[in-house]
Amino acid sequence: MAWVCFIVFLLCIQESCMTEDTSKLVEHSKATFLQTLQSGKTSFVYFGNEVPPTVGLFLQHLKKSADALEDYGISVAKVNCTKERVPNYCTGEKVLTKVYLFRGPNVLKNFDIDTVFDVDAIVAHVLFAVLFDEVKYVQTPAELLNIERVAKGLADVVLAYVQILGLPEHRAVMEAMFVYGAKYQFVLTTGGSVLSHMGVDDPSSLQSGLWFLHCKGAESHSDPCHHTVLKRPLTTLNIYAFLQLMEAPLLTEAQRDPSEVETVHSHLRTPLLFLFTQADTLALDRESAEGLAWRLRGEAGLVLIHRDSPGVKIPREYNAAYRLPGEGSPVKYFTLKDTEEVVSLFREQSLQDGETKQEEEEEEEDWTVLDVLDDEVAESVYRERDWEPDVDLISELTAGTFNRAVNQSGHTVVLFFVRWDAVSMAFMQSYMEAAEELEDVPDVRMTSVDCGEWTDVCSDGQVTAFPTVRVYRPGELPQAYRGMLGAGSLSRFILLARVSSPALLSSAEETRSFLGGQLYRRNADLSPVRVLGLFSSGQDPGTQSPGSALFVEAARLLRGEMMLGLFTDPQAEKWAEDYAVKLPAMLVSWGPRAPIQPCSLPMSTVEELVSHIQRSVLESFPELTVENLPAFLELRKPLLLLFVGDEEEEEEEEEEEEEEEGGSRRRGVVRKEMRSLLSMGKLDSYLPCWIHTGRTPSGKAVLESYLGSVPRLPALVLSQLDSGGEVFLYPPEKPILSEAVLEWLQRVDNKQEQPAGVISDEAWAPSVPFYDFLSIMDEEAPGYAAQKAPRLKTGGKQQQQEEDAEEEVKGQGGEEGGAFEGTFHREPPAGPPAHHQHPDL
């Protein structure tokens, strides 16, 4: 996979280039420092004029913190006051011992270097200052209760305790606050009576802690904010998982076997407890289960299984089961007699797991928690979050270097991207591979612009979509890349874009050489198709037909996609006569042995001409691939799909026929029959095409989704995408012959054939819920990602819900061995009433 290759690449770089300085620490001159202040961005800057040992150690930590703070849009820099005298900052006795946090030209806070003594302290204190308006600080229970009173019905509260500011626990809390600050009200305390108020028996023995106060569900000010405590060490990963668990449903109900139940707890390394119920005790069992769920919240997920459902096979002697986290963990059944028994079971297990796994979590990143991301593309944002271009292959452009770079001679390729865009980050590896492939091409320069950093460059260039790739040449408009986001497609485009478009042909011999492929022979592999525009010359010698200007502009827009030539000689009239077409005209060639296809040219607008040229170069009987499918679907015709495989070619090897039609090789008797129908014009209302399931493995998946199974190949299928999504299968027992195919199509048109399947019109949603940190910040409080301070009253209403369709349960009441057997429902619930629950999955 791409991300594995990327990580291996980074490890190789680390091994071979240990001495290379890759820090994000910026060394400012006076001019660049003032420019940074004017940009309005947040920066953390140290001013110094010499480096004693103590300051040298601080600079090492400052250099490391630059990488961490870059993720939050904060640049870290230093100014050498020996070389650059910055007024107000490079003077005085404290010049060596102070470091300043700026937002634009304003100083948010200055720190002694003894306060920001290492990377954790730097990140913690800087984020604390940046988010100062977001965090509340309490020293007494009364202050905390006042915050709870304001938050009730609006937002949940996260209370964090850190013994000393600047420790790793403080950093973990601040990083969580940066992401979740618009969703929850964060509160910090350094101990005292607040810990006793939260139920801590010995506050002096507690080094750090975190509590989640459920205030959002409180309907009146008299309702208490029940709280849940995080029972794991205060790390970024543990806080993330804990907050995810707080958003999970309090109680999940299922009508399937415990081994088939999956909830968000499974992704967060949290055990599941299954309690069994039946129809006649459901209400009482549900109330008891909710009480138990409140006691185990954050430690275990609780699922209520309807044991009298048809798909549930549970031994009657058991009324409970549990499953520990981990892939392949079995479901263990037991008989539960007392709630304290199961509470002790899970808390002991939690302690054991914490002791055995904590060291592993510190040494190795746990990717399992990240499985709750939406898909591979979004996951790449995290996996490649530290991506930096190889400066030898890809030059990073800024506002100061962009214009100079794109006006150099040759071809300058610019990638416009933003680091928080999933597709941009997924495309990075392809762009790097293309740069490596084109490294030895002398007139091509690969560059990039981070639009999150240099917004003025991208706005001036009207870049509104990411990623965007453009090719710049001096004196010309930039050429946009519209192809697939793969290294191969991008490389072909760049190489083909080096050829002038259109090629201005001056003689009949040169024109024949262009159509036959001899002219620009080295580019034949890049674009097998060649398009020639034929125009009459003007009345005056040396002048051109007015329509040729439109063709020139269309050729400019299509540069990099195909080879185009222009012939405006008086001999163009004779060429048009030879091919029985009137000027202006177009000739399409697929190679020296393929027949040239003539067609007329509409001279209306450039856009229509571009569209006409693109449709004209489409093959009449193409092999469908991932790359060309979108172009053919735009024709909006019913797809007449022929599925073939390696087996067919082996069986017909002796009868194999090779011919070039539309520039590609065709094989097999079946395809010969289809081509004969095309030559007779019998398939003009359809889009005949074929898929080789060996070269395009997804073809089998398409065929199976159409029909529910994969029939014997070759198989002919008619897919009516734009008229109900019905799919028809040519009778497998009949040979695919031209006349039989025409009869079958006629029966389909006359409604005499039954569809073999229907293409569902369902949305292609991600396999798991999408979890986007930026959407949390921006949806809850617009502008929060730009470090604007929202008020508590704008607290989020976002709740991610998944619909869990419940089948109607047929009552089988009265059977022995029911769920709880009335064991627990006499015990009052330990949490708030049912209306305080989170929505069900």
PDB file of C-alpha atoms in Angstrom, residues 535-762:
ATOM      1  CA  PHE A 535      -8.906  24.748 -42.810  1.00  0.00           C
ATOM      2  CA  SER A 536      -8.930  26.691 -46.036  1.00  0.00           C
ATOM      3  CA  SER A 537      -6.418  29.494 -46.299  1.00  0.00           C
ATOM      4  CA  GLY A 538      -7.677  33.077 -46.372  1.00  0.00           C
ATOM      5  CA  GLN A 539      -8.330  35.037 -49.539  1.00  0.00           C
ATOM      6  CA  ASP A 540      -5.111  36.979 -49.097  1.00  0.00           C
ATOM      7  CA  PRO A 541      -1.827  35.086 -49.192  1.00  0.00           C
ATOM      8  CA  GLY A 542      -0.561  34.234 -45.730  1.00  0.00           C
ATOM      9  CA  THR A 543      -3.935  34.681 -44.012  1.00  0.00           C
ATOM     10  CA  GLN A 544      -5.902  31.919 -42.287  1.00  0.00           C
ATOM     11  CA  SER A 545      -9.533  30.930 -42.044  1.00  0.00           C
ATOM     12  CA  PRO A 546     -11.328  32.616 -39.105  1.00  0.00           C
ATOM     13  CA  GLY A 547     -12.336  29.212 -37.746  1.00  0.00           C
ATOM     14  CA  SER A 548      -8.726  28.154 -37.368  1.00  0.00           C
ATOM     15  CA  ALA A 549      -8.353  30.548 -34.412  1.00  0.00           C
ATOM     16  CA  LEU A 550     -11.004  28.564 -32.531  1.00  0.00           C
ATOM     17  CA  PHE A 551      -9.158  25.342 -33.317  1.00  0.00           C
ATOM     18  CA  VAL A 552      -5.887  26.829 -32.057  1.00  0.00           C
ATOM     19  CA  GLU A 553      -7.536  27.771 -28.758  1.00  0.00           C
ATOM     20  CA  ALA A 554      -9.152  24.321 -28.451  1.00  0.00           C
ATOM     21  CA  ALA A 555      -5.779  22.682 -29.135  1.00  0.00           C
ATOM     22  CA  ARG A 556      -4.234  24.807 -26.391  1.00  0.00           C
ATOM     23  CA  LEU A 557      -6.850  23.583 -23.915  1.00  0.00           C
ATOM     24  CA  LEU A 558      -6.257  19.960 -24.997  1.00  0.00           C
ATOM     25  CA  ARG A 559      -2.485  20.211 -24.792  1.00  0.00           C
ATOM     26  CA  GLY A 560      -1.127  17.295 -22.819  1.00  0.00           C
ATOM     27  CA  GLU A 561      -4.145  15.080 -23.578  1.00  0.00           C
ATOM     28  CA  MET A 562      -3.531  14.312 -27.278  1.00  0.00           C
ATOM     29  CA  MET A 563      -1.493  15.352 -30.309  1.00  0.00           C
ATOM     30  CA  LEU A 564      -3.160  17.988 -32.493  1.00  0.00           C
ATOM     31  CA  GLY A 565      -1.999  19.466 -35.809  1.00  0.00           C
ATOM     32  CA  LEU A 566      -3.228  22.321 -38.010  1.00  0.00           C
ATOM     33  CA  PHE A 567      -3.035  22.444 -41.830  1.00  0.00           C
ATOM     34  CA  THR A 568      -4.259  25.634 -43.530  1.00  0.00           C
ATOM     35  CA  ASP A 569      -2.526  25.255 -46.869  1.00  0.00           C
ATOM     36  CA  PRO A 570      -4.583  25.590 -50.095  1.00  0.00           C
ATOM     37  CA  GLN A 571      -4.002  21.828 -50.487  1.00  0.00           C
ATOM     38  CA  ALA A 572      -6.405  21.337 -47.551  1.00  0.00           C
ATOM     39  CA  GLU A 573      -9.251  21.575 -50.095  1.00  0.00           C
ATOM     40  CA  LYS A 574      -7.903  18.527 -51.928  1.00  0.00           C
ATOM     41  CA  TRP A 575      -7.470  16.617 -48.665  1.00  0.00           C
ATOM     42  CA  ALA A 576     -11.108  17.336 -47.834  1.00  0.00           C
ATOM     43  CA  GLU A 577     -12.227  16.069 -51.243  1.00  0.00           C
ATOM     44  CA  ASP A 578     -10.209  12.866 -50.851  1.00  0.00           C
ATOM     45  CA  TYR A 579     -11.970  12.110 -47.563  1.00  0.00           C
ATOM     46  CA  ALA A 580     -15.421  13.290 -48.748  1.00  0.00           C
ATOM     47  CA  VAL A 581     -15.811  16.001 -46.125  1.00  0.00           C
ATOM     48  CA  LYS A 582     -16.318  19.747 -46.294  1.00  0.00           C
ATOM     49  CA  LEU A 583     -14.009  22.288 -44.713  1.00  0.00           C
ATOM     50  CA  PRO A 584     -13.487  23.025 -41.920  1.00  0.00           C
ATOM     51  CA  ALA A 585     -12.871  19.371 -41.127  1.00  0.00           C
ATOM     52  CA  MET A 586     -10.967  17.103 -38.815  1.00  0.00           C
ATOM     53  CA  LEU A 587      -9.058  13.877 -39.487  1.00  0.00           C
ATOM     54  CA  VAL A 588      -8.480  11.415 -36.647  1.00  0.00           C
ATOM     55  CA  SER A 589      -5.652   8.894 -37.001  1.00  0.00           C
ATOM     56  CA  TRP A 590      -4.966   5.929 -34.747  1.00  0.00           C
ATOM     57  CA  GLY A 591      -1.716   4.875 -36.397  1.00  0.00           C
ATOM     58  CA  PRO A 592      -0.209   4.036 -39.776  1.00  0.00           C
ATOM     59  CA  ARG A 593      -2.269   0.832 -40.273  1.00  0.00           C
ATOM     60  CA  ALA A 594      -5.615   2.134 -39.025  1.00  0.00           C
ATOM     61  CA  PRO A 595      -8.130   3.864 -41.310  1.00  0.00           C
ATOM     62  CA  ILE A 596      -8.300   7.642 -40.911  1.00  0.00           C
ATOM     63  CA  GLN A 597     -11.653   8.862 -39.618  1.00  0.00           C
ATOM     64  CA  PRO A 598     -12.894  12.135 -41.186  1.00  0.00           C
ATOM     65  CA  CYS A 599     -15.543  14.352 -39.608  1.00  0.00           C
ATOM     66  CA  SER A 600     -16.764  17.914 -39.867  1.00  0.00           C
ATOM     67  CA  LEU A 601     -15.989  20.585 -37.302  1.00  0.00           C
ATOM     68  CA  PRO A 602     -18.676  22.734 -35.652  1.00  0.00           C
ATOM     69  CA  MET A 603     -17.456  26.317 -35.416  1.00  0.00           C
ATOM     70  CA  SER A 604     -19.558  27.747 -32.566  1.00  0.00           C
ATOM     71  CA  THR A 605     -17.624  28.085 -29.309  1.00  0.00           C
ATOM     72  CA  VAL A 606     -14.284  26.854 -28.056  1.00  0.00           C
ATOM     73  CA  GLU A 607     -15.970  24.756 -25.348  1.00  0.00           C
ATOM     74  CA  GLU A 608     -18.197  22.947 -27.852  1.00  0.00           C
ATOM     75  CA  LEU A 609     -15.243  22.362 -30.155  1.00  0.00           C
ATOM     76  CA  VAL A 610     -13.202  20.854 -27.312  1.00  0.00           C
ATOM     77  CA  SER A 611     -16.105  18.578 -26.391  1.00  0.00           C
ATOM     78  CA  HIS A 612     -16.540  17.554 -30.051  1.00  0.00           C
ATOM     79  CA  ILE A 613     -12.848  16.665 -30.414  1.00  0.00           C
ATOM     80  CA  GLN A 614     -12.891  14.644 -27.184  1.00  0.00           C
ATOM     81  CA  ARG A 615     -15.939  12.646 -28.342  1.00  0.00           C
ATOM     82  CA  SER A 616     -14.467  12.075 -31.779  1.00  0.00           C
ATOM     83  CA  VAL A 617     -11.338  10.381 -30.432  1.00  0.00           C
ATOM     84  CA  LEU A 618     -13.307   7.916 -28.323  1.00  0.00           C
ATOM     85  CA  GLU A 619     -13.073   4.366 -29.619  1.00  0.00           C
ATOM     86  CA  SER A 620     -16.137   2.801 -31.203  1.00  0.00           C
ATOM     87  CA  PHE A 621     -15.707  -0.487 -29.292  1.00  0.00           C
ATOM     88  CA  PRO A 622     -13.439   0.353 -26.353  1.00  0.00           C
ATOM     89  CA  GLU A 623     -12.016  -1.721 -23.558  1.00  0.00           C
ATOM     90  CA  LEU A 624     -13.395  -0.116 -20.417  1.00  0.00           C
ATOM     91  CA  THR A 625     -10.822   0.739 -17.762  1.00  0.00           C
ATOM     92  CA  VAL A 626     -10.886   2.825 -14.617  1.00  0.00           C
ATOM     93  CA  GLU A 627      -9.192   5.645 -16.529  1.00  0.00           C
ATOM     94  CA  ASN A 628     -11.545   5.941 -19.510  1.00  0.00           C
ATOM     95  CA  LEU A 629     -14.872   5.027 -17.882  1.00  0.00           C
ATOM     96  CA  PRO A 630     -15.865   8.637 -16.937  1.00  0.00           C
ATOM     97  CA  ALA A 631     -15.457   9.835 -20.552  1.00  0.00           C
ATOM     98  CA  PHE A 632     -17.754   7.118 -21.885  1.00  0.00           C
ATOM     99  CA  LEU A 633     -20.371   7.549 -19.168  1.00  0.00           C
ATOM    100  CA  GLU A 634     -20.728  11.190 -20.193  1.00  0.00           C
ATOM    101  CA  LEU A 635     -22.289   9.956 -23.464  1.00  0.00           C
ATOM    102  CA  ARG A 636     -25.275   8.788 -21.358  1.00  0.00           C
ATOM    103  CA  LYS A 637     -26.052   5.779 -23.540  1.00  0.00           C
ATOM    104  CA  PRO A 638     -27.077   2.280 -22.375  1.00  0.00           C
ATOM    105  CA  LEU A 639     -23.940   0.201 -21.846  1.00  0.00           C
ATOM    106  CA  LEU A 640     -23.696  -2.969 -23.918  1.00  0.00           C
ATOM    107  CA  LEU A 641     -20.948  -4.662 -21.935  1.00  0.00           C
ATOM    108  CA  LEU A 642     -19.050  -7.719 -23.072  1.00  0.00           C
ATOM    109  CA  PHE A 643     -17.184  -9.354 -20.180  1.00  0.00           C
ATOM    110  CA  VAL A 644     -14.242 -11.521 -21.271  1.00  0.00           C
ATOM    111  CA  GLY A 645     -11.489 -13.280 -19.397  1.00  0.00           C
ATOM    112  CA  ASP A 646      -8.251 -15.166 -19.900  1.00  0.00           C
ATOM    113  CA  GLU A 647     -10.205 -18.400 -20.344  1.00  0.00           C
ATOM    114  CA  GLU A 648     -11.900 -17.112 -23.480  1.00  0.00           C
ATOM    115  CA  GLU A 649      -8.634 -16.115 -25.090  1.00  0.00           C
ATOM    116  CA  GLU A 650      -7.088 -19.497 -24.302  1.00  0.00           C
ATOM    117  CA  GLU A 651     -10.042 -21.328 -25.879  1.00  0.00           C
ATOM    118  CA  GLU A 652      -9.967 -19.157 -28.983  1.00  0.00           C
ATOM    119  CA  GLU A 653      -6.211 -18.897 -29.365  1.00  0.00           C
ATOM    120  CA  GLU A 654      -6.272 -20.735 -32.691  1.00  0.00           C
ATOM    121  CA  GLU A 655      -8.972 -18.410 -34.030  1.00  0.00           C
ATOM    122  CA  GLU A 656      -7.339 -15.288 -32.654  1.00  0.00           C
ATOM    123  CA  GLU A 657      -7.657 -12.345 -34.951  1.00  0.00           C
ATOM    124  CA  GLU A 658      -5.666  -9.219 -34.554  1.00  0.00           C
ATOM    125  CA  GLU A 659      -6.705  -5.981 -36.156  1.00  0.00           C
ATOM    126  CA  GLU A 660      -6.465  -2.346 -35.241  1.00  0.00           C
ATOM    127  CA  GLU A 661      -9.703  -0.437 -34.984  1.00  0.00           C
ATOM    128  CA  GLY A 662      -9.526   2.805 -33.066  1.00  0.00           C
ATOM    129  CA  GLY A 663      -5.873   2.150 -32.278  1.00  0.00           C
ATOM    130  CA  SER A 664      -6.149  -0.853 -29.964  1.00  0.00           C
ATOM    131  CA  ARG A 665      -5.832  -4.621 -30.572  1.00  0.00           C
ATOM    132  CA  ARG A 666      -8.989  -6.766 -30.571  1.00  0.00           C
ATOM    133  CA  ARG A 667      -9.072 -10.497 -30.029  1.00  0.00           C
ATOM    134  CA  GLY A 668     -11.663 -13.257 -30.198  1.00  0.00           C
ATOM    135  CA  VAL A 669     -14.533 -14.300 -32.396  1.00  0.00           C
ATOM    136  CA  VAL A 670     -17.107 -12.788 -30.016  1.00  0.00           C
ATOM    137  CA  ARG A 671     -15.627  -9.349 -30.370  1.00  0.00           C
ATOM    138  CA  LYS A 672     -15.504  -9.836 -34.132  1.00  0.00           C
ATOM    139  CA  GLU A 673     -19.282 -10.352 -34.109  1.00  0.00           C
ATOM    140  CA  MET A 674     -19.749  -7.161 -32.107  1.00  0.00           C
ATOM    141  CA  ARG A 675     -17.588  -5.192 -34.513  1.00  0.00           C
ATOM    142  CA  SER A 676     -19.633  -6.414 -37.456  1.00  0.00           C
ATOM    143  CA  LEU A 677     -22.755  -4.970 -35.813  1.00  0.00           C
ATOM    144  CA  LEU A 678     -20.941  -1.677 -35.348  1.00  0.00           C
ATOM    145  CA  SER A 679     -19.885  -1.521 -38.962  1.00  0.00           C
ATOM    146  CA  MET A 680     -23.542  -1.935 -39.993  1.00  0.00           C
ATOM    147  CA  GLY A 681     -24.619   0.917 -37.719  1.00  0.00           C
ATOM    148  CA  LYS A 682     -26.929  -1.365 -35.743  1.00  0.00           C
ATOM    149  CA  LEU A 683     -25.629  -0.271 -32.331  1.00  0.00           C
ATOM    150  CA  ASP A 684     -25.672   3.513 -32.692  1.00  0.00           C
ATOM    151  CA  SER A 685     -28.125   3.941 -29.794  1.00  0.00           C
ATOM    152  CA  TYR A 686     -25.901   1.899 -27.449  1.00  0.00           C
ATOM    153  CA  LEU A 687     -22.380   2.165 -26.111  1.00  0.00           C
ATOM    154  CA  PRO A 688     -20.749  -1.171 -26.992  1.00  0.00           C
ATOM    155  CA  CYS A 689     -17.658  -1.879 -24.892  1.00  0.00           C
ATOM    156  CA  TRP A 690     -15.806  -4.734 -23.270  1.00  0.00           C
ATOM    157  CA  ILE A 691     -14.080  -5.437 -19.989  1.00  0.00           C
ATOM    158  CA  HIS A 692     -11.213  -7.862 -19.528  1.00  0.00           C
ATOM    159  CA  THR A 693     -11.705  -9.227 -16.019  1.00  0.00           C
ATOM    160  CA  GLY A 694      -8.035 -10.218 -15.839  1.00  0.00           C
ATOM    161  CA  ARG A 695      -6.615  -6.780 -16.602  1.00  0.00           C
ATOM    162  CA  THR A 696      -9.441  -4.997 -14.761  1.00  0.00           C
ATOM    163  CA  PRO A 697     -10.226  -7.201 -11.711  1.00  0.00           C
ATOM    164  CA  SER A 698     -13.022  -4.874 -10.624  1.00  0.00           C
ATOM    165  CA  GLY A 699     -14.944  -6.136 -13.688  1.00  0.00           C
ATOM    166  CA  LYS A 700     -15.891  -9.305 -11.827  1.00  0.00           C
ATOM    167  CA  ALA A 701     -17.171  -7.241  -8.903  1.00  0.00           C
ATOM    168  CA  VAL A 702     -19.265  -5.169 -11.323  1.00  0.00           C
ATOM    169  CA  LEU A 703     -20.671  -8.302 -12.937  1.00  0.00           C
ATOM    170  CA  GLU A 704     -21.486  -9.827  -9.562  1.00  0.00           C
ATOM    171  CA  SER A 705     -23.213  -6.620  -8.404  1.00  0.00           C
ATOM    172  CA  TYR A 706     -25.263  -6.645 -11.624  1.00  0.00           C
ATOM    173  CA  LEU A 707     -26.371 -10.272 -11.502  1.00  0.00           C
ATOM    174  CA  GLY A 708     -25.667 -11.526  -7.980  1.00  0.00           C
ATOM    175  CA  SER A 709     -23.122 -14.038  -9.316  1.00  0.00           C
ATOM    176  CA  VAL A 710     -20.471 -14.342 -12.024  1.00  0.00           C
ATOM    177  CA  PRO A 711     -21.716 -16.337 -15.045  1.00  0.00           C
ATOM    178  CA  ARG A 712     -19.518 -18.218 -17.484  1.00  0.00           C
ATOM    179  CA  LEU A 713     -17.481 -15.878 -19.658  1.00  0.00           C
ATOM    180  CA  PRO A 714     -17.831 -14.358 -22.197  1.00  0.00           C
ATOM    181  CA  ALA A 715     -21.010 -12.707 -20.943  1.00  0.00           C
ATOM    182  CA  LEU A 716     -22.979  -9.963 -22.702  1.00  0.00           C
ATOM    183  CA  VAL A 717     -24.883  -7.536 -20.447  1.00  0.00           C
ATOM    184  CA  LEU A 718     -27.095  -4.540 -21.225  1.00  0.00           C
ATOM    185  CA  SER A 719     -27.020  -1.942 -18.441  1.00  0.00           C
ATOM    186  CA  GLN A 720     -29.618   0.841 -18.639  1.00  0.00           C
ATOM    187  CA  LEU A 721     -28.158   3.289 -16.154  1.00  0.00           C
ATOM    188  CA  ASP A 722     -30.385   6.224 -17.091  1.00  0.00           C
ATOM    189  CA  SER A 723     -33.708   4.378 -17.300  1.00  0.00           C
ATOM    190  CA  GLY A 724     -34.419   2.570 -14.066  1.00  0.00           C
ATOM    191  CA  GLY A 725     -31.075   0.824 -13.677  1.00  0.00           C
ATOM    192  CA  GLU A 726     -32.315  -2.482 -15.116  1.00  0.00           C
ATOM    193  CA  VAL A 727     -29.680  -5.038 -16.174  1.00  0.00           C
ATOM    194  CA  PHE A 728     -30.321  -7.669 -18.862  1.00  0.00           C
ATOM    195  CA  LEU A 729     -28.173 -10.762 -19.471  1.00  0.00           C
ATOM    196  CA  TYR A 730     -27.830 -12.288 -22.925  1.00  0.00           C
ATOM    197  CA  PRO A 731     -28.854 -15.993 -22.633  1.00  0.00           C
ATOM    198  CA  PRO A 732     -25.655 -17.772 -21.525  1.00  0.00           C
ATOM    199  CA  GLU A 733     -26.563 -20.970 -23.377  1.00  0.00           C
ATOM    200  CA  LYS A 734     -26.674 -19.184 -26.761  1.00  0.00           C
ATOM    201  CA  PRO A 735     -23.572 -18.317 -28.822  1.00  0.00           C
ATOM    202  CA  ILE A 736     -22.997 -14.587 -29.153  1.00  0.00           C
ATOM    203  CA  LEU A 737     -23.699 -14.016 -32.848  1.00  0.00           C
ATOM    204  CA  SER A 738     -24.614 -10.724 -34.512  1.00  0.00           C
ATOM    205  CA  GLU A 739     -28.125 -11.652 -35.598  1.00  0.00           C
ATOM    206  CA  ALA A 740     -28.970 -13.261 -32.242  1.00  0.00           C
ATOM    207  CA  VAL A 741     -27.712 -10.164 -30.396  1.00  0.00           C
ATOM    208  CA  LEU A 742     -29.941  -7.898 -32.512  1.00  0.00           C
ATOM    209  CA  GLU A 743     -32.983 -10.097 -31.800  1.00  0.00           C
ATOM    210  CA  TRP A 744     -32.204 -10.044 -28.064  1.00  0.00           C
ATOM    211  CA  LEU A 745     -31.884  -6.257 -28.028  1.00  0.00           C
ATOM    212  CA  GLN A 746     -35.197  -5.953 -29.848  1.00  0.00           C
ATOM    213  CA  ARG A 747     -36.909  -8.159 -27.246  1.00  0.00           C
ATOM    214  CA  VAL A 748     -35.480  -5.945 -24.503  1.00  0.00           C
ATOM    215  CA  ASP A 749     -36.878  -2.839 -26.233  1.00  0.00           C
ATOM    216  CA  ASN A 750     -40.291  -4.565 -26.572  1.00  0.00           C
ATOM    217  CA  LYS A 751     -40.328  -5.418 -22.833  1.00  0.00           C
ATOM    218  CA  GLN A 752     -40.261  -9.139 -23.677  1.00  0.00           C
ATOM    219  CA  GLU A 753     -37.142  -9.833 -21.609  1.00  0.00           C
ATOM    220  CA  GLN A 754     -37.066  -9.953 -17.815  1.00  0.00           C
ATOM    221  CA  PRO A 755     -34.229  -8.007 -16.150  1.00  0.00           C
ATOM    222  CA  ALA A 756     -31.570 -10.174 -14.526  1.00  0.00           C
ATOM    223  CA  GLY A 757     -30.875  -7.488 -11.934  1.00  0.00           C
ATOM    224  CA  VAL A 758     -31.351  -3.877 -10.937  1.00  0.00           C
ATOM    225  CA  ILE A 759     -28.606  -1.390 -10.106  1.00  0.00           C
ATOM    226  CA  SER A 760     -29.426   0.033  -6.701  1.00  0.00           C
ATOM    227  CA  ASP A 761     -29.523   3.804  -6.401  1.00  0.00           C
ATOM    228  CA  GLU A 762     -27.922   3.864  -2.979  1.00  0.00           C
TER     229      GLU A 762
END
